[in-house]
Short mmCIF file of C-alpha atoms in Angstrom, two decimals:
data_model
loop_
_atom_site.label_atom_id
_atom_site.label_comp_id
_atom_site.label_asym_id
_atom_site.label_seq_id
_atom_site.Cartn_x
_atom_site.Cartn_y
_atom_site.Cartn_z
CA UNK A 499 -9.01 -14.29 -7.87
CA UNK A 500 -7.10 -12.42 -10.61
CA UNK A 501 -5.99 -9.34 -11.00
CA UNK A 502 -4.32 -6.92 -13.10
CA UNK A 503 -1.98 -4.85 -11.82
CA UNK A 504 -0.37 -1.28 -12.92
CA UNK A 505 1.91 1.02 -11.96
CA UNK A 506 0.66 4.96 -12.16
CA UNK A 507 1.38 7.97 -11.77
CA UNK A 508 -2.56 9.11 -11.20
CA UNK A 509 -5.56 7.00 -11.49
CA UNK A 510 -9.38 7.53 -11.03
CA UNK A 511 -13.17 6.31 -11.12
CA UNK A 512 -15.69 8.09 -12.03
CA UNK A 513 -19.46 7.31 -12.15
CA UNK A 514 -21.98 9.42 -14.07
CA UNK A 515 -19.25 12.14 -14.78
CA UNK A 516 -18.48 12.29 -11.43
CA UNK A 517 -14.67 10.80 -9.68
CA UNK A 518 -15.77 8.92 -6.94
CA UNK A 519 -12.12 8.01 -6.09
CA UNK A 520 -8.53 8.71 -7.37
CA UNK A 521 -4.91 7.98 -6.47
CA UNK A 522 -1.34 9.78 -7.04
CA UNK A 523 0.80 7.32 -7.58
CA UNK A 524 0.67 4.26 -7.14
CA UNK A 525 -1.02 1.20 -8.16
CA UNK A 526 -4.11 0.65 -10.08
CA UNK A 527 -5.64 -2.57 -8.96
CA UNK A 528 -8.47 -4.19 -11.16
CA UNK A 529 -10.23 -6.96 -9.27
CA UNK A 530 -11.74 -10.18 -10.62
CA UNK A 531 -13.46 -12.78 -8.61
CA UNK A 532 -14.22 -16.40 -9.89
CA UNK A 533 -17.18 -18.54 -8.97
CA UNK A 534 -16.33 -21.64 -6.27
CA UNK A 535 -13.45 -19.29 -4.78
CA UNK A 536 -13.07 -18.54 -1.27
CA UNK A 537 -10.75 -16.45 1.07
CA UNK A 538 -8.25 -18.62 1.45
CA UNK A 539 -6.12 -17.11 -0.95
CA UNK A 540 -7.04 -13.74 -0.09
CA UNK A 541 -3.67 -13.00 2.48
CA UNK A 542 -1.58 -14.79 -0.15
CA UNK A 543 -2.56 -12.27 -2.98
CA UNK A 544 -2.27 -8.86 -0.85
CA UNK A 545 0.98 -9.97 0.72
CA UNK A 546 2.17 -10.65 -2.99
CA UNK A 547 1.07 -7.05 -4.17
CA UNK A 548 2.16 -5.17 -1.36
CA UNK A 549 5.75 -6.77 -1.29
CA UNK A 550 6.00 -6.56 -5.28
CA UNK A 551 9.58 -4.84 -6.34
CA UNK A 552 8.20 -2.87 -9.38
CA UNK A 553 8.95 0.71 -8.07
CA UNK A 554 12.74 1.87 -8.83
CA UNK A 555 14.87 2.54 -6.77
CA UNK A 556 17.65 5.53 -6.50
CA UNK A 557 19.21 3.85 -9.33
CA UNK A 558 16.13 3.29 -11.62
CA UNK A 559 15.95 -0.60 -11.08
CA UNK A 560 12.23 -2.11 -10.09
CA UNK A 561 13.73 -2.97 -6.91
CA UNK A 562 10.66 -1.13 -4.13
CA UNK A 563 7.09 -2.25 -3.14
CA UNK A 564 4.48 -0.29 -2.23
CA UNK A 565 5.28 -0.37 1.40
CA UNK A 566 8.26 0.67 0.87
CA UNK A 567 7.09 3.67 -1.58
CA UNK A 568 3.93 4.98 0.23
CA UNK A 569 2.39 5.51 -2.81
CA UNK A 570 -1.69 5.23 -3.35
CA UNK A 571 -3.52 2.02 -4.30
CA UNK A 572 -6.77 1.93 -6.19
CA UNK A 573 -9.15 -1.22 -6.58
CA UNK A 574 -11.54 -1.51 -9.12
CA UNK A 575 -13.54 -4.58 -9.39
CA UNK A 576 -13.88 -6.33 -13.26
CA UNK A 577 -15.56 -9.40 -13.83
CA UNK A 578 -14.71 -9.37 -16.77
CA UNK A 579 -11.49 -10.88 -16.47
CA UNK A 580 -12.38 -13.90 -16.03
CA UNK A 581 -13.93 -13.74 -19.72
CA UNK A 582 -14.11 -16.61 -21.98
CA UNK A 583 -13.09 -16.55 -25.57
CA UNK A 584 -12.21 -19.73 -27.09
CA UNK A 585 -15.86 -20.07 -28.85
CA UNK A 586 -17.65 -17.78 -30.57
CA UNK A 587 -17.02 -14.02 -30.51
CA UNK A 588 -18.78 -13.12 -27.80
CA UNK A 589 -17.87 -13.30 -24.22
CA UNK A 590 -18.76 -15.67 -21.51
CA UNK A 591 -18.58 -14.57 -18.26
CA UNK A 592 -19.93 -18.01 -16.81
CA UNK A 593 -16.53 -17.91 -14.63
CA UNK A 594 -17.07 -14.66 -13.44
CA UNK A 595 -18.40 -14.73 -9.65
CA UNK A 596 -22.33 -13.36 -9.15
CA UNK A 597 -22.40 -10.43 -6.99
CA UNK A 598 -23.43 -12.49 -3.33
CA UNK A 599 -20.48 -14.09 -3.79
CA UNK A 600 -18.06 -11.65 -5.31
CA UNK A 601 -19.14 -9.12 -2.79
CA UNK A 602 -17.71 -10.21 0.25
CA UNK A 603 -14.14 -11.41 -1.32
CA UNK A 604 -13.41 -7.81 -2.71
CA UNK A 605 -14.64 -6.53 0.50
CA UNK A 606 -12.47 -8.79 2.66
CA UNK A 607 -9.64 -8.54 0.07
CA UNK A 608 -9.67 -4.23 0.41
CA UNK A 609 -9.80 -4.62 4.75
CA UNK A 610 -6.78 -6.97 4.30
CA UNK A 611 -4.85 -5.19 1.81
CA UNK A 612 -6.06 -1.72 4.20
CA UNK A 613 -4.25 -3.49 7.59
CA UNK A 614 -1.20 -4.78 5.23
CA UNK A 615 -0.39 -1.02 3.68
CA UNK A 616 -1.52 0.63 6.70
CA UNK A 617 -3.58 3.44 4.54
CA UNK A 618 -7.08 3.50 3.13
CA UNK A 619 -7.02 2.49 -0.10
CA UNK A 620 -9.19 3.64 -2.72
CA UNK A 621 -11.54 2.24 -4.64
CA UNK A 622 -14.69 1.89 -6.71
CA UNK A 623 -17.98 0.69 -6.54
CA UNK A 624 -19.09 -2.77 -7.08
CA UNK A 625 -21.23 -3.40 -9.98
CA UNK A 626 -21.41 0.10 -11.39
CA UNK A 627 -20.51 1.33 -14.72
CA UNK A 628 -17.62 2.78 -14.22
CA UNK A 629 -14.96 4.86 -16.35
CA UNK A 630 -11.64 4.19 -14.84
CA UNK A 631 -8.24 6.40 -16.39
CA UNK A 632 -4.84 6.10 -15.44
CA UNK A 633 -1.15 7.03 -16.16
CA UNK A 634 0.62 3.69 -16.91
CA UNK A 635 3.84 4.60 -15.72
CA UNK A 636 6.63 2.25 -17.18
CA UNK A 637 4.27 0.94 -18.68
CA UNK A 638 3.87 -1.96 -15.67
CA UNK A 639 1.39 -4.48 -15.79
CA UNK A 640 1.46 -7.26 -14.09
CA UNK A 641 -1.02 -10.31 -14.26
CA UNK A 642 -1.34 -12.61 -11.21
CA UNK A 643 -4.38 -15.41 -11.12
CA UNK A 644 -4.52 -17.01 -7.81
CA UNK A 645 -5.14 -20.31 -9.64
CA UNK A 646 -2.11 -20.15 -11.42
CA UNK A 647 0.61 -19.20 -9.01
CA UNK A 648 3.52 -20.79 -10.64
CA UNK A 649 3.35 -18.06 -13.80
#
């Protein structure tokens, strides 16, 4: 799994014109599955995200989580992260997990991250078009692929 994650002061998803979800702040969490993975790196990843320092503390150093903050999480799922783009110009999303498998992981991986924050978490909806916004606040963004752990 990979995601991209940012720090916000407001985030939302809307479908057709409509928000379907949105968060204070927070974290905006977009959500890609590759094909072949599994959930055994699911606890791994939302115990890293909930415990990540990048929320300052009293004397403005990224030194809180979001446990430790309360604030909001949404998830947003994006198959298109696992994009490749070494040939061509367009494209390939080859990587990218098909929807019976992807499906259960970002389930599984929003219950988990639920019972780890102890909140509902917000989120969007699988395999629609989607306009997501946001307030970067920092601007934080942080990259974490649970096939490379070590960067």
């Amino acid at each position: 799994m990979r995601v991209v994650i940012q720090r916000v002061t407001k985030a939302e998803v809307a479908i057709l014109g409509s928000v379907t979800s949105g968060i204070g702040e927070g974290l905006l969490i977009l959500l890609g599955v590759q094909t072949g993975e599994d959930n055994s790196e699911t606890d791994w990843l939302v115990n890293k995200i909930a415990n990540l320092r990048i929320f300052n503390d009293d004397e403005g150093v990224m030194n809180r989580s979001i446990l430790e903050t309360g604030g909001d999480i949404l998830v947003v799922s994006q198959f298109t992260l696992h994009a490749k783009t070494k040939k061509g110009n367009r494209p390939s999303y080859i990587m990218a997990a098909r929807p019976d498998e992807a499906i259960p992981l970002y389930e599984e991986f929003l219950t988990k991250l639920e019972t780890v924050i102890g909140k509902k978490v917000g989120r969007g909806v699988f395999g629609a078009d989607m306009q997501v916004s946001l307030t970067n606040d920092g601007p934080v963004t942080i990259v974490i692929d649970t096939l490379n752990k070590d960067l």
